[in-house]
Amino acid sequence: MRRPILAGNWKMNTCRESARALASALAEQVPASRDDVEVIVCPPAVYLETVLAAASGSGLQVGGQNSSDQEPGAFTGETACEMLTDLGCSSVIIGHSERRQFYGECDSVVNSKTKKALASGLKAIVCVGELLDQREAGKTKAVLESQMTGSLADLSVEDMANVVIAYEPVWAIGTGKVASNEQAEEAHACLRTWLEGRFNSDVAAATRILYGGSVKPDNAAGLLSQPNVDGALVGGASLKPELFIPIIDAGAATVA
Ligand code: 13P
């Protein structure tokens, strides 16, 4: 049984007060005793401490949106994994398509960041996903397999206990164009088959694969009920409790 994860990627949004208010509203929904789903919020780095304070005592987990593959040192503008764990973060998003597209992160960078996050005790939420032209050219499976091969290079079976995969088709991010339930399921099944071939059937059965890209309250139930969809990585809709809470509920309904 894979416990669903509902994760909110706030991207470069919120201010200190709205971050605090959003985290408080979500923390109320996620008491420490809640064990049906995992809920993670990933605020901008400068608000991590504010959000961690608001989440304190609850079951709401807090993660980074990005981290360095380096030890603390002379790397201007970067956030070390050690800093995330020092604050109390559980996890970090690695290789989001916006990092890949706008900051030149290739699979080998994603791989070294993933290894560093795991070595630091963080759960790594590793993102993959095809561009629209790649999908239209029938290359989705090849693109996903190649991203997985590069991003998870050298990882062991034991490492995989702390890896979560996020399938985010780039054409569905922030566009309102959501993948159909069938498109999401097909891609997730392909990723799970890849995990079985690269690792083993236990890893394939245990690894959570989240869908991301225009998840909203009205499409969440359909996506989350697909057999290989184990949660969601939500952008825009994670910024409003009235949108994110129904998505959490939709995740919980799949295990009820
Ligand atoms: P949207 O939900 O805004 O499409 O963003 C998805 C995403 O990129 C989450 O990481």
GROMACS .gro file of C-alpha atoms and ligand atoms in nm:
model
  266
    1MET     CA    1   0.000   0.000   0.000
    2ARG     CA    2   0.148   0.331  -0.107
    3ARG     CA    3   0.044   0.617   0.119
    4PRO     CA    4  -0.061   0.908  -0.104
    5ILE     CA    5   0.138   1.228  -0.093
    6LEU     CA    6  -0.026   1.563  -0.162
    7ALA     CA    7   0.249   1.816  -0.207
    8GLY     CA    8   0.216   2.188  -0.268
    9ASN     CA    9   0.488   2.362  -0.467
   10TRP     CA   10   0.438   2.728  -0.390
   11LYS     CA   11   0.706   2.829  -0.643
   12MET     CA   12   0.807   3.199  -0.614
   13ASN     CA   13   0.477   3.301  -0.453
   14THR     CA   14   0.346   3.423  -0.116
   15CYS     CA   15   0.477   3.684   0.123
   16ARG     CA   16   0.563   3.623   0.487
   17GLU     CA   17   0.210   3.682   0.612
   18SER     CA   18   0.031   3.486   0.339
   19ALA     CA   19   0.280   3.199   0.378
   20ARG     CA   20   0.210   3.187   0.750
   21ALA     CA   21  -0.167   3.202   0.701
   22LEU     CA   22  -0.166   2.933   0.431
   23ALA     CA   23   0.051   2.700   0.638
   24SER     CA   24  -0.167   2.752   0.946
   25ALA     CA   25  -0.483   2.673   0.753
   26LEU     CA   26  -0.328   2.353   0.617
   27ALA     CA   27  -0.177   2.250   0.952
   28GLU     CA   28  -0.529   2.248   1.096
   29GLN     CA   29  -0.626   1.986   0.840
   30VAL     CA   30  -0.325   1.770   0.911
   31PRO     CA   31  -0.298   1.684   1.280
   32ALA     CA   32   0.013   1.492   1.388
   33SER     CA   33  -0.203   1.180   1.418
   34ARG     CA   34  -0.313   1.189   1.055
   35ASP     CA   35  -0.185   0.877   0.883
   36ASP     CA   36  -0.399   0.832   0.572
   37VAL     CA   37  -0.202   1.073   0.353
   38GLU     CA   38   0.120   1.273   0.372
   39VAL     CA   39   0.088   1.645   0.310
   40ILE     CA   40   0.399   1.845   0.222
   41VAL     CA   41   0.430   2.215   0.146
   42CYS     CA   42   0.732   2.361  -0.032
   43PRO     CA   43   0.742   2.737   0.023
   44PRO     CA   44   1.009   2.976  -0.101
   45ALA     CA   45   1.332   2.921   0.095
   46VAL     CA   46   1.310   3.257   0.272
   47TYR     CA   47   0.975   3.159   0.425
   48LEU     CA   48   1.070   2.806   0.531
   49GLU     CA   49   1.117   2.907   0.890
   50THR     CA   50   0.785   3.096   0.903
   51VAL     CA   51   0.606   2.795   0.754
   52LEU     CA   52   0.785   2.547   0.981
   53ALA     CA   53   0.675   2.751   1.283
   54ALA     CA   54   0.314   2.751   1.160
   55ALA     CA   55   0.331   2.375   1.098
   56SER     CA   56   0.492   2.299   1.431
   57GLY     CA   57   0.308   2.030   1.627
   58SER     CA   58   0.101   1.927   1.325
   59GLY     CA   59   0.162   1.652   1.073
   60LEU     CA   60   0.218   1.901   0.792
   61GLN     CA   61   0.562   1.843   0.640
   62VAL     CA   62   0.773   2.119   0.493
   63GLY     CA   63   1.018   2.084   0.207
   64GLY     CA   64   1.248   2.291  -0.009
   65GLN     CA   65   1.191   2.368  -0.376
   66ASN     CA   66   1.556   2.320  -0.468
   67SER     CA   67   1.886   2.246  -0.298
   68SER     CA   68   2.254   2.251  -0.377
   69ASP     CA   69   2.458   1.942  -0.455
   70GLN     CA   70   2.747   2.097  -0.262
   71GLU     CA   71   2.850   2.100   0.101
   72PRO     CA   72   2.800   2.437   0.274
   73GLY     CA   73   3.061   2.682   0.150
   74ALA     CA   74   3.126   2.951  -0.108
   75PHE     CA   75   2.821   2.908  -0.334
   76THR     CA   76   2.644   3.244  -0.347
   77GLY     CA   77   2.269   3.223  -0.356
   78GLU     CA   78   2.246   2.849  -0.297
   79THR     CA   79   2.071   2.653  -0.023
   80ALA     CA   80   2.255   2.357   0.127
   81CYS     CA   81   2.069   2.038   0.211
   82GLU     CA   82   2.223   2.065   0.558
   83MET     CA   83   2.038   2.396   0.600
   84LEU     CA   84   1.707   2.236   0.505
   85THR     CA   85   1.753   1.954   0.756
   86ASP     CA   86   1.877   2.200   1.019
   87LEU     CA   87   1.546   2.387   0.994
   88GLY     CA   88   1.341   2.068   1.009
   89CYS     CA   89   1.248   2.011   0.645
   90SER     CA   90   1.157   1.656   0.550
   91SER     CA   91   1.207   1.676   0.179
   92VAL     CA   92   1.312   1.871  -0.125
   93ILE     CA   93   1.188   1.897  -0.483
   94ILE     CA   94   1.469   1.821  -0.729
   95GLY     CA   95   1.476   1.885  -1.102
   96HIS     CA   96   1.144   2.062  -1.138
   97SER     CA   97   1.084   2.144  -1.504
   98GLU     CA   98   1.122   2.515  -1.428
   99ARG     CA   99   1.471   2.442  -1.291
  100ARG     CA  100   1.546   2.231  -1.596
  101GLN     CA  101   1.406   2.490  -1.842
  102PHE     CA  102   1.515   2.822  -1.691
  103TYR     CA  103   1.824   2.729  -1.488
  104GLY     CA  104   1.979   2.471  -1.715
  105GLU     CA  105   1.952   2.175  -1.481
  106CYS     CA  106   2.024   1.861  -1.680
  107ASP     CA  107   1.984   1.504  -1.564
  108SER     CA  108   2.338   1.485  -1.429
  109VAL     CA  109   2.280   1.793  -1.210
  110VAL     CA  110   1.948   1.647  -1.097
  111ASN     CA  111   2.134   1.325  -1.017
  112SER     CA  112   2.402   1.491  -0.805
  113LYS     CA  113   2.143   1.701  -0.623
  114THR     CA  114   1.936   1.388  -0.557
  115LYS     CA  115   2.236   1.202  -0.416
  116LYS     CA  116   2.326   1.495  -0.192
  117ALA     CA  117   1.967   1.527  -0.066
  118LEU     CA  118   1.950   1.157   0.016
  119ALA     CA  119   2.290   1.161   0.187
  120SER     CA  120   2.162   1.451   0.400
  121GLY     CA  121   1.855   1.257   0.512
  122LEU     CA  122   1.602   1.438   0.296
  123LYS     CA  123   1.331   1.274   0.092
  124ALA     CA  124   1.398   1.366  -0.273
  125ILE     CA  125   1.096   1.444  -0.491
  126VAL     CA  126   1.253   1.396  -0.833
  127CYS     CA  127   1.063   1.550  -1.124
  128VAL     CA  128   1.046   1.420  -1.479
  129GLY     CA  129   0.817   1.503  -1.770
  130GLU     CA  130   0.808   1.552  -2.144
  131LEU     CA  131   0.763   1.870  -2.349
  132LEU     CA  132   0.462   1.907  -2.578
  133ASP     CA  133   0.662   1.853  -2.896
  134GLN     CA  134   0.816   1.539  -2.750
  135ARG     CA  135   0.470   1.403  -2.671
  136GLU     CA  136   0.342   1.494  -3.017
  137ALA     CA  137   0.641   1.320  -3.173
  138GLY     CA  138   0.555   1.001  -2.981
  139LYS     CA  139   0.868   1.029  -2.767
  140THR     CA  140   0.712   1.046  -2.419
  141LYS     CA  141   0.827   0.699  -2.308
  142ALA     CA  142   1.180   0.748  -2.440
  143VAL     CA  143   1.208   1.091  -2.275
  144LEU     CA  144   1.085   0.965  -1.939
  145GLU     CA  145   1.315   0.663  -1.946
  146SER     CA  146   1.613   0.875  -2.033
  147GLN     CA  147   1.535   1.130  -1.758
  148MET     CA  148   1.494   0.848  -1.506
  149THR     CA  149   1.818   0.681  -1.614
  150GLY     CA  150   2.013   1.004  -1.579
  151SER     CA  151   1.841   1.145  -1.272
  152LEU     CA  152   1.858   0.822  -1.068
  153ALA     CA  153   2.204   0.708  -1.183
  154ASP     CA  154   2.406   0.522  -0.914
  155LEU     CA  155   2.114   0.508  -0.670
  156SER     CA  156   2.074   0.187  -0.470
  157VAL     CA  157   1.761  -0.005  -0.375
  158GLU     CA  158   1.802   0.135  -0.022
  159ASP     CA  159   1.824   0.492  -0.156
  160MET     CA  160   1.489   0.445  -0.329
  161ALA     CA  161   1.311   0.425   0.008
  162ASN     CA  162   1.353   0.805   0.020
  163VAL     CA  163   1.285   0.887  -0.342
  164VAL     CA  164   0.947   1.005  -0.469
  165ILE     CA  165   0.896   1.053  -0.841
  166ALA     CA  166   0.684   1.340  -0.975
  167TYR     CA  167   0.559   1.303  -1.330
  168GLU     CA  168   0.492   1.655  -1.453
  169PRO     CA  169   0.424   1.684  -1.826
  170VAL     CA  170   0.567   2.027  -1.905
  171TRP     CA  171   0.274   2.114  -2.130
  172ALA     CA  172   0.035   2.073  -1.837
  173ILE     CA  173   0.221   2.296  -1.588
  174GLY     CA  174   0.046   2.623  -1.519
  175THR     CA  175  -0.140   2.598  -1.848
  176GLY     CA  176  -0.476   2.468  -1.728
  177LYS     CA  177  -0.423   2.181  -1.975
  178VAL     CA  178  -0.433   1.877  -1.753
  179ALA     CA  179  -0.326   1.532  -1.870
  180SER     CA  180  -0.626   1.305  -1.907
  181ASN     CA  181  -0.660   1.030  -1.648
  182GLU     CA  182  -0.551   0.783  -1.917
  183GLN     CA  183  -0.245   0.986  -2.020
  184ALA     CA  184  -0.137   1.019  -1.657
  185GLU     CA  185  -0.191   0.650  -1.586
  186GLU     CA  186  -0.002   0.545  -1.897
  187ALA     CA  187   0.300   0.759  -1.807
  188HIS     CA  188   0.297   0.646  -1.443
  189ALA     CA  189   0.273   0.281  -1.545
  190CYS     CA  190   0.569   0.334  -1.777
  191LEU     CA  191   0.770   0.488  -1.492
  192ARG     CA  192   0.683   0.200  -1.259
  193THR     CA  193   0.787  -0.055  -1.519
  194TRP     CA  194   1.115   0.131  -1.557
  195LEU     CA  195   1.166   0.118  -1.177
  196GLU     CA  196   1.113  -0.258  -1.182
  197GLY     CA  197   1.368  -0.306  -1.457
  198ARG     CA  198   1.628  -0.073  -1.305
  199PHE     CA  199   1.580  -0.181  -0.940
  200ASN     CA  200   1.335  -0.461  -0.861
  201SER     CA  201   0.967  -0.534  -0.815
  202ASP     CA  202   0.967  -0.428  -0.448
  203VAL     CA  203   1.102  -0.084  -0.537
  204ALA     CA  204   0.850  -0.055  -0.820
  205ALA     CA  205   0.566  -0.150  -0.585
  206ALA     CA  206   0.674   0.083  -0.304
  207THR     CA  207   0.779   0.402  -0.485
  208ARG     CA  208   0.525   0.683  -0.484
  209ILE     CA  209   0.475   0.847  -0.825
  210LEU     CA  210   0.297   1.183  -0.804
  211TYR     CA  211   0.122   1.358  -1.091
  212GLY     CA  212   0.172   1.731  -1.139
  213GLY     CA  213   0.030   1.976  -1.391
  214SER     CA  214  -0.289   2.178  -1.348
  215VAL     CA  215  -0.427   1.961  -1.069
  216LYS     CA  216  -0.745   2.128  -0.939
  217PRO     CA  217  -1.027   2.017  -0.710
  218ASP     CA  218  -1.242   1.918  -1.007
  219ASN     CA  219  -0.988   1.686  -1.171
  220ALA     CA  220  -0.805   1.557  -0.862
  221ALA     CA  221  -1.032   1.262  -0.785
  222GLY     CA  222  -1.009   1.124  -1.138
  223LEU     CA  223  -0.629   1.151  -1.151
  224LEU     CA  224  -0.568   1.027  -0.798
  225SER     CA  225  -0.788   0.721  -0.844
  226GLN     CA  226  -0.567   0.588  -1.123
  227PRO     CA  227  -0.390   0.274  -0.999
  228ASN     CA  228  -0.038   0.408  -1.056
  229VAL     CA  229  -0.100   0.766  -0.942
  230ASP     CA  230   0.006   0.794  -0.577
  231GLY     CA  231  -0.054   1.159  -0.513
  232ALA     CA  232  -0.012   1.502  -0.663
  233LEU     CA  233   0.243   1.779  -0.684
  234VAL     CA  234   0.028   2.089  -0.704
  235GLY     CA  235   0.133   2.438  -0.807
  236GLY     CA  236  -0.130   2.710  -0.843
  237ALA     CA  237  -0.407   2.531  -0.655
  238SER     CA  238  -0.178   2.472  -0.355
  239LEU     CA  239  -0.174   2.846  -0.283
  240LYS     CA  240  -0.535   2.857  -0.166
  241PRO     CA  241  -0.662   2.642   0.120
  242GLU     CA  242  -1.006   2.625  -0.042
  243LEU     CA  243  -0.847   2.460  -0.346
  244PHE     CA  244  -0.574   2.251  -0.185
  245ILE     CA  245  -0.785   2.104   0.096
  246PRO     CA  246  -1.031   1.937  -0.148
  247ILE     CA  247  -0.726   1.792  -0.329
  248ILE     CA  248  -0.599   1.651   0.001
  249ASP     CA  249  -0.948   1.510   0.060
  250ALA     CA  250  -0.947   1.352  -0.286
  251GLY     CA  251  -0.618   1.182  -0.202
  252ALA     CA  252  -0.758   1.061   0.131
  253ALA     CA  253  -1.066   0.924  -0.043
  254THR     CA  254  -0.850   0.684  -0.244
  255VAL     CA  255  -0.740   0.509   0.074
  256ALA     CA  256  -1.068   0.532   0.267
  25713P     P1  257   0.038   2.389  -1.166
  25713P     O1  258  -0.042   2.301  -1.070
  25713P     O2  259   0.025   2.534  -1.137
  25713P     O3  260   0.011   2.350  -1.307
  25713P     O4  261   0.192   2.355  -1.139
  25713P     C1  262   0.232   2.224  -1.134
  25713P     C2  263   0.371   2.218  -1.085
  25713P     O5  264   0.462   2.261  -1.153
  25713P     C3  265   0.395   2.163  -0.952
  25713P     O6  266   0.530   2.142  -0.928
   0.00000   0.00000   0.00000
